[in-house]
Structure formats: C-alpha cells, structure tokens
Amino acid sequence: MKFFLDSANLQELRAAAAWGILDGVTTNPSLIAKEGVPVEEQVRRICDLIDGDVSAEVLSLSTQEMIAEGRSLAKIHKNVVVKIPLIAEGVQAIHALAKEGIRVNVTLCFSAAQALVAAKAGAYMVSPFVGRVDDLGLSGVEMVRDILTIYRNYGFQTQVLAASCRGPRHVIEVAKAGAHIVTLPFKVLEQMFCHPLTEKGLEQFLSDHRKAFDLVTA
Ligand code: E4P
C-alpha cells in the first residue's frame, strides 16, 4: 500500500520523507491556500522535494479550461498528477487529458457510481473521500470496498486512493479492503506509529536495564 501525505506544507513533507515511508503527495486548493504561495510555485517546490506522484488540482470549472489548466499543471514536473473534480464538465476533461497521456486523479468522489464513471473516463487514480462520507452518516470504507469490487470485476487499472482519512482506524479498514493508496494528513501519519504502550514499554525496558547495569557495576 502506498502512503501519500495530504499536505502542501514543505516542513511536513520534509519530515515525512525523512522517515522513508512516503510514496507521494496530494494537495488541494485549500491546502495550497494555507501556504500562501501560488499553486504552480508550490507544486514545483513539492516536486523538487518528493520523488513520487504529486497531485495538483485544477481551479477551472469548464471542460476546455480544465483541459488547458491540466496541461499546464502536467508541464510543471513529470511527477504531477492532475486532479479533476468529478462533475459533468470534469468527466470530458478526464477523458481528453487521459487520451493525451496525462495522468488524472479524479477527486471529490463520494459514491461507487462516480468511481465507475471515473474509471470509464480513463482516470489514473480516483479519490473517494472516506471521512466526508462518514460525516453524512454513511460508510466511507464500504464505498471504498464497493469501488474495489467493481474495478476488480472489470479489470479497471484505475488506482483507488482513499482520501479524507481521519485516523489510523480508517487506514486499517481501507488497507483491509485493498485500497492501492491512502493519503494522510501529517497528524494521522504520526498517529500510525505512535502508541502510548510503546512509550511506556520502552521506559520500562530501559529502566530495568539501568537497574541491572547499576547492580553489576556497583
Ligand atoms: C484528497 O486528496 C483531499 O485533499 C483530502 O483527503 C480531503 O480531506 P478532508 O476531508 O480532510 O479535507
């Protein structure tokens, strides 16, 4: 399973990359806006830092503008994956960009039906928003499971990137379902390996060792 960081913050990206468990990055207009840097510039900086897929989202809403913006985002770096929202105008843009060999991450996916359309249009990845579906009182994990079943049934190559994950529980559930990629906010990535019992156990081991060592050398 690939781990992506859901962040446009260079400090967070550097820290996650240093752990050696980062395979790529997803950004969205809200995340880039937080950094206060123009989209193209920030995407370039991220690509210089991380060797893996970096998703960058179009801001346009018409098909032709999405295609033009997608082309120019893809030119920033070979690792850029163009994010297109799953709206009617987007479907045509996904198809056109995919035909040109531009990799598309179809974003704002909230149902298996939308994911099926994304795959038919030629998406490289689809991003079902697990946490936001849970917020509606439905199951985001169930949606991911359905998408994977449908893709397997028909041999679609589109990768399922579980997005909007709120904690390690979501990650484990989508991993059990077989999601190809999960994108995580920095805090959730940290939560994946921090455990209070690990801290407590380590403290105990070191204290036992110190006591025994002190006895031998006393
Ligand atoms: C995915 O690519 C999105 O940027 C992201 O996962 C959305 O997460 P949120 O629902 O926590 O904003």
Coordinates of C-alpha atoms and ligand atoms in Angstrom, one line a residue:
M1 CA 0.0 0.0 0.0
K2 CA 1.3 3.4 -0.9
F3 CA 1.3 6.2 1.7
F4 CA 0.8 9.8 0.4
L5 CA 0.9 12.9 2.5
D6 CA -2.2 15.1 2.2
S7 CA -0.3 18.4 2.6
A8 CA 1.3 21.2 0.8
N9 CA 3.5 22.2 3.7
L10 CA 7.2 21.7 3.0
Q11 CA 8.1 21.2 6.6
E12 CA 5.7 18.4 7.0
L13 CA 6.7 16.9 3.7
R14 CA 10.4 17.0 4.6
A15 CA 9.7 15.3 8.0
A16 CA 7.6 12.6 6.4
A17 CA 10.1 12.0 3.6
A18 CA 12.9 11.6 6.2
W19 CA 11.0 8.6 7.7
G20 CA 11.4 6.8 4.4
I21 CA 7.7 5.8 4.2
L22 CA 6.4 8.4 1.8
D23 CA 5.4 7.5 -1.7
G24 CA 3.7 10.6 -2.9
V25 CA 1.7 13.7 -2.1
T26 CA -1.9 15.0 -2.6
T27 CA -2.7 18.7 -2.5
N28 CA -6.0 20.5 -3.0
P29 CA -6.8 24.2 -3.4
S30 CA -7.5 24.6 0.4
L31 CA -4.1 23.0 1.4
I32 CA -2.2 25.2 -1.1
A33 CA -4.0 28.3 0.0
K34 CA -2.8 27.7 3.6
E35 CA 0.8 28.1 2.3
G36 CA 0.2 31.5 0.7
V37 CA 2.2 30.6 -2.4
P38 CA 0.9 30.5 -6.0
V39 CA -0.1 27.0 -7.0
E40 CA 2.5 26.4 -9.7
E41 CA 5.3 27.6 -7.5
Q42 CA 4.3 25.4 -4.5
V43 CA 3.7 22.3 -6.7
R44 CA 7.2 22.8 -8.2
R45 CA 8.8 23.1 -4.7
I46 CA 6.9 19.9 -3.7
C47 CA 8.1 18.0 -6.8
D48 CA 11.7 19.1 -6.1
L49 CA 11.4 17.6 -2.6
I50 CA 9.4 14.4 -3.1
D51 CA 10.2 11.7 -5.6
G52 CA 6.7 10.3 -6.3
D53 CA 3.3 11.2 -7.6
V54 CA 2.2 14.8 -6.7
S55 CA -1.5 15.6 -7.2
A56 CA -2.3 19.2 -8.2
E57 CA -5.9 20.3 -8.7
V58 CA -7.4 22.5 -11.4
L59 CA -9.4 25.5 -10.3
S60 CA -11.4 25.9 -13.5
L61 CA -15.0 24.7 -13.9
S62 CA -15.5 24.5 -17.7
T63 CA -14.2 21.5 -19.7
Q64 CA -12.0 23.4 -22.0
E65 CA -10.4 25.5 -19.2
M66 CA -9.9 22.3 -17.1
I67 CA -8.1 20.7 -20.0
A68 CA -5.9 23.8 -20.6
E69 CA -5.1 24.1 -16.9
G70 CA -4.4 20.3 -16.6
R71 CA -2.0 20.5 -19.5
S72 CA -0.1 23.4 -17.9
L73 CA 0.0 21.7 -14.4
A74 CA 1.3 18.5 -16.0
K75 CA 4.2 20.5 -17.6
I76 CA 5.5 21.6 -14.2
H77 CA 7.1 18.2 -13.5
K78 CA 6.9 14.7 -14.7
N79 CA 5.5 13.5 -11.4
V80 CA 2.5 15.8 -11.4
V81 CA -0.9 14.0 -11.5
V82 CA -3.7 16.4 -12.5
K83 CA -6.7 16.5 -10.1
I84 CA -10.0 16.9 -11.7
P85 CA -13.3 17.1 -9.8
L86 CA -16.0 14.6 -10.5
I87 CA -18.5 16.9 -12.1
A88 CA -20.1 16.6 -15.6
E89 CA -17.6 19.1 -17.2
G90 CA -14.8 17.2 -15.5
V91 CA -15.7 13.8 -17.0
Q92 CA -15.0 15.1 -20.5
A93 CA -11.7 16.7 -19.3
I94 CA -10.6 13.5 -17.7
H95 CA -11.1 11.6 -20.9
A96 CA -9.4 14.3 -23.0
L97 CA -6.3 14.5 -20.7
A98 CA -6.1 10.7 -20.3
K99 CA -6.0 10.4 -24.1
E100 CA -3.0 12.7 -24.2
G101 CA -1.2 10.5 -21.7
I102 CA -1.7 13.0 -18.8
R103 CA -2.4 11.1 -15.5
V104 CA -5.6 12.2 -13.8
N105 CA -6.6 11.8 -10.1
V106 CA -10.4 12.2 -10.1
T107 CA -11.3 14.0 -6.9
L108 CA -14.4 14.7 -4.8
C109 CA -15.7 11.2 -5.3
F110 CA -18.5 10.3 -2.9
S111 CA -20.0 7.1 -4.4
A112 CA -19.1 3.9 -6.3
A113 CA -21.2 5.1 -9.2
Q114 CA -18.9 8.2 -9.6
A115 CA -15.8 6.0 -9.3
L116 CA -17.1 3.7 -12.1
V117 CA -17.6 6.8 -14.3
A118 CA -14.0 8.0 -13.4
A119 CA -12.6 4.6 -14.4
K120 CA -14.6 4.5 -17.7
A121 CA -13.2 8.0 -18.5
G122 CA -9.6 6.8 -18.1
A123 CA -8.7 8.0 -14.6
Y124 CA -5.2 7.0 -13.3
M125 CA -6.5 7.4 -9.8
V126 CA -9.8 8.0 -8.1
S127 CA -10.1 9.7 -4.7
P128 CA -13.1 8.5 -2.6
F129 CA -13.5 10.8 0.4
V130 CA -13.9 8.4 3.3
G131 CA -14.2 10.8 6.2
R132 CA -16.6 13.1 4.5
V133 CA -18.9 10.2 3.6
D134 CA -18.8 9.1 7.2
D135 CA -19.9 12.6 8.2
L136 CA -23.1 12.0 6.2
G137 CA -23.8 9.0 8.4
L138 CA -22.9 6.6 5.7
S139 CA -19.8 4.3 5.5
G140 CA -16.8 5.7 3.6
V141 CA -15.0 2.3 4.0
E142 CA -18.0 0.5 2.5
M143 CA -17.8 2.9 -0.5
V144 CA -14.1 2.0 -1.0
R145 CA -14.9 -1.7 -0.7
D146 CA -17.6 -1.4 -3.4
I147 CA -15.2 0.6 -5.7
L148 CA -12.5 -2.1 -5.4
T149 CA -15.0 -4.9 -6.1
I150 CA -16.3 -3.1 -9.2
Y151 CA -12.8 -2.4 -10.5
R152 CA -11.7 -6.0 -9.9
N153 CA -14.8 -7.3 -11.7
Y154 CA -14.0 -5.5 -14.9
G155 CA -10.2 -5.2 -14.7
F156 CA -10.1 -1.4 -14.5
Q157 CA -6.5 -0.2 -13.9
T158 CA -7.6 3.0 -12.1
Q159 CA -5.9 3.0 -8.6
V160 CA -8.1 3.7 -5.6
L161 CA -6.6 6.4 -3.4
A162 CA -8.5 6.6 -0.1
A163 CA -8.8 10.2 0.8
S164 CA -10.2 12.3 3.7
C165 CA -8.9 9.7 6.2
R166 CA -9.4 10.9 9.8
G167 CA -7.3 8.4 11.7
P168 CA -5.4 5.1 11.8
R169 CA -8.7 3.2 12.0
H170 CA -9.7 4.5 8.6
V171 CA -6.3 3.5 7.2
I172 CA -6.5 0.0 8.5
E173 CA -10.0 -0.5 7.2
V174 CA -9.2 0.7 3.7
A175 CA -6.0 -1.4 3.8
K176 CA -8.0 -4.5 4.6
A177 CA -10.3 -3.6 1.7
G178 CA -7.3 -3.5 -0.6
A179 CA -7.0 0.3 -1.4
H180 CA -3.9 0.9 -3.5
I181 CA -3.0 4.2 -1.9
V182 CA -4.0 6.1 1.2
T183 CA -3.4 9.8 1.6
L184 CA -2.9 11.1 5.2
P185 CA -2.7 14.4 6.9
F186 CA 0.6 14.7 8.8
K187 CA -1.0 14.2 12.2
V188 CA -2.6 10.9 11.1
L189 CA 0.7 9.7 9.6
E190 CA 2.3 10.3 13.0
Q191 CA -0.6 8.5 14.8
M192 CA 0.1 5.5 12.6
F193 CA 3.2 4.7 14.6
C194 CA 2.9 6.5 17.9
H195 CA 1.4 4.3 20.7
P196 CA 1.3 5.1 24.4
L197 CA 2.1 1.5 25.3
T198 CA 5.2 1.6 23.1
E199 CA 6.4 4.7 25.1
K200 CA 5.5 3.0 28.4
G201 CA 7.1 -0.3 27.4
L202 CA 10.3 1.4 26.3
E203 CA 10.5 3.4 29.5
Q204 CA 10.2 0.1 31.5
F205 CA 12.8 -1.8 29.4
L206 CA 15.3 1.0 29.8
S207 CA 14.7 1.4 33.5
D208 CA 15.1 -2.4 34.1
H209 CA 18.3 -2.4 32.1
R210 CA 19.6 0.6 34.0
K211 CA 18.8 -1.0 37.4
A212 CA 20.5 -4.3 36.4
F213 CA 23.5 -2.4 35.0
D214 CA 23.8 -0.3 38.2
L215 CA 23.8 -3.5 40.3
V216 CA 26.6 -5.1 38.2
T217 CA 28.8 -2.1 38.3
A218 CA 28.1 -1.2 42.0
Ligands
E4P1 C1 -7.7 14.4 -1.0 O1 -7.0 14.4 -2.0 C2 -8.2 15.5 -0.3 O2 -7.2 16.6 -0.4 C3 -8.3 15.3 1.2 O3 -8.0 14.0 1.6 C4 -9.6 15.9 1.8 O4 -9.6 15.6 3.1 P1 -10.6 16.4 4.1 O5 -11.9 15.8 4.0 O6 -10.0 16.0 5.5 O7 -10.5 17.8 3.8

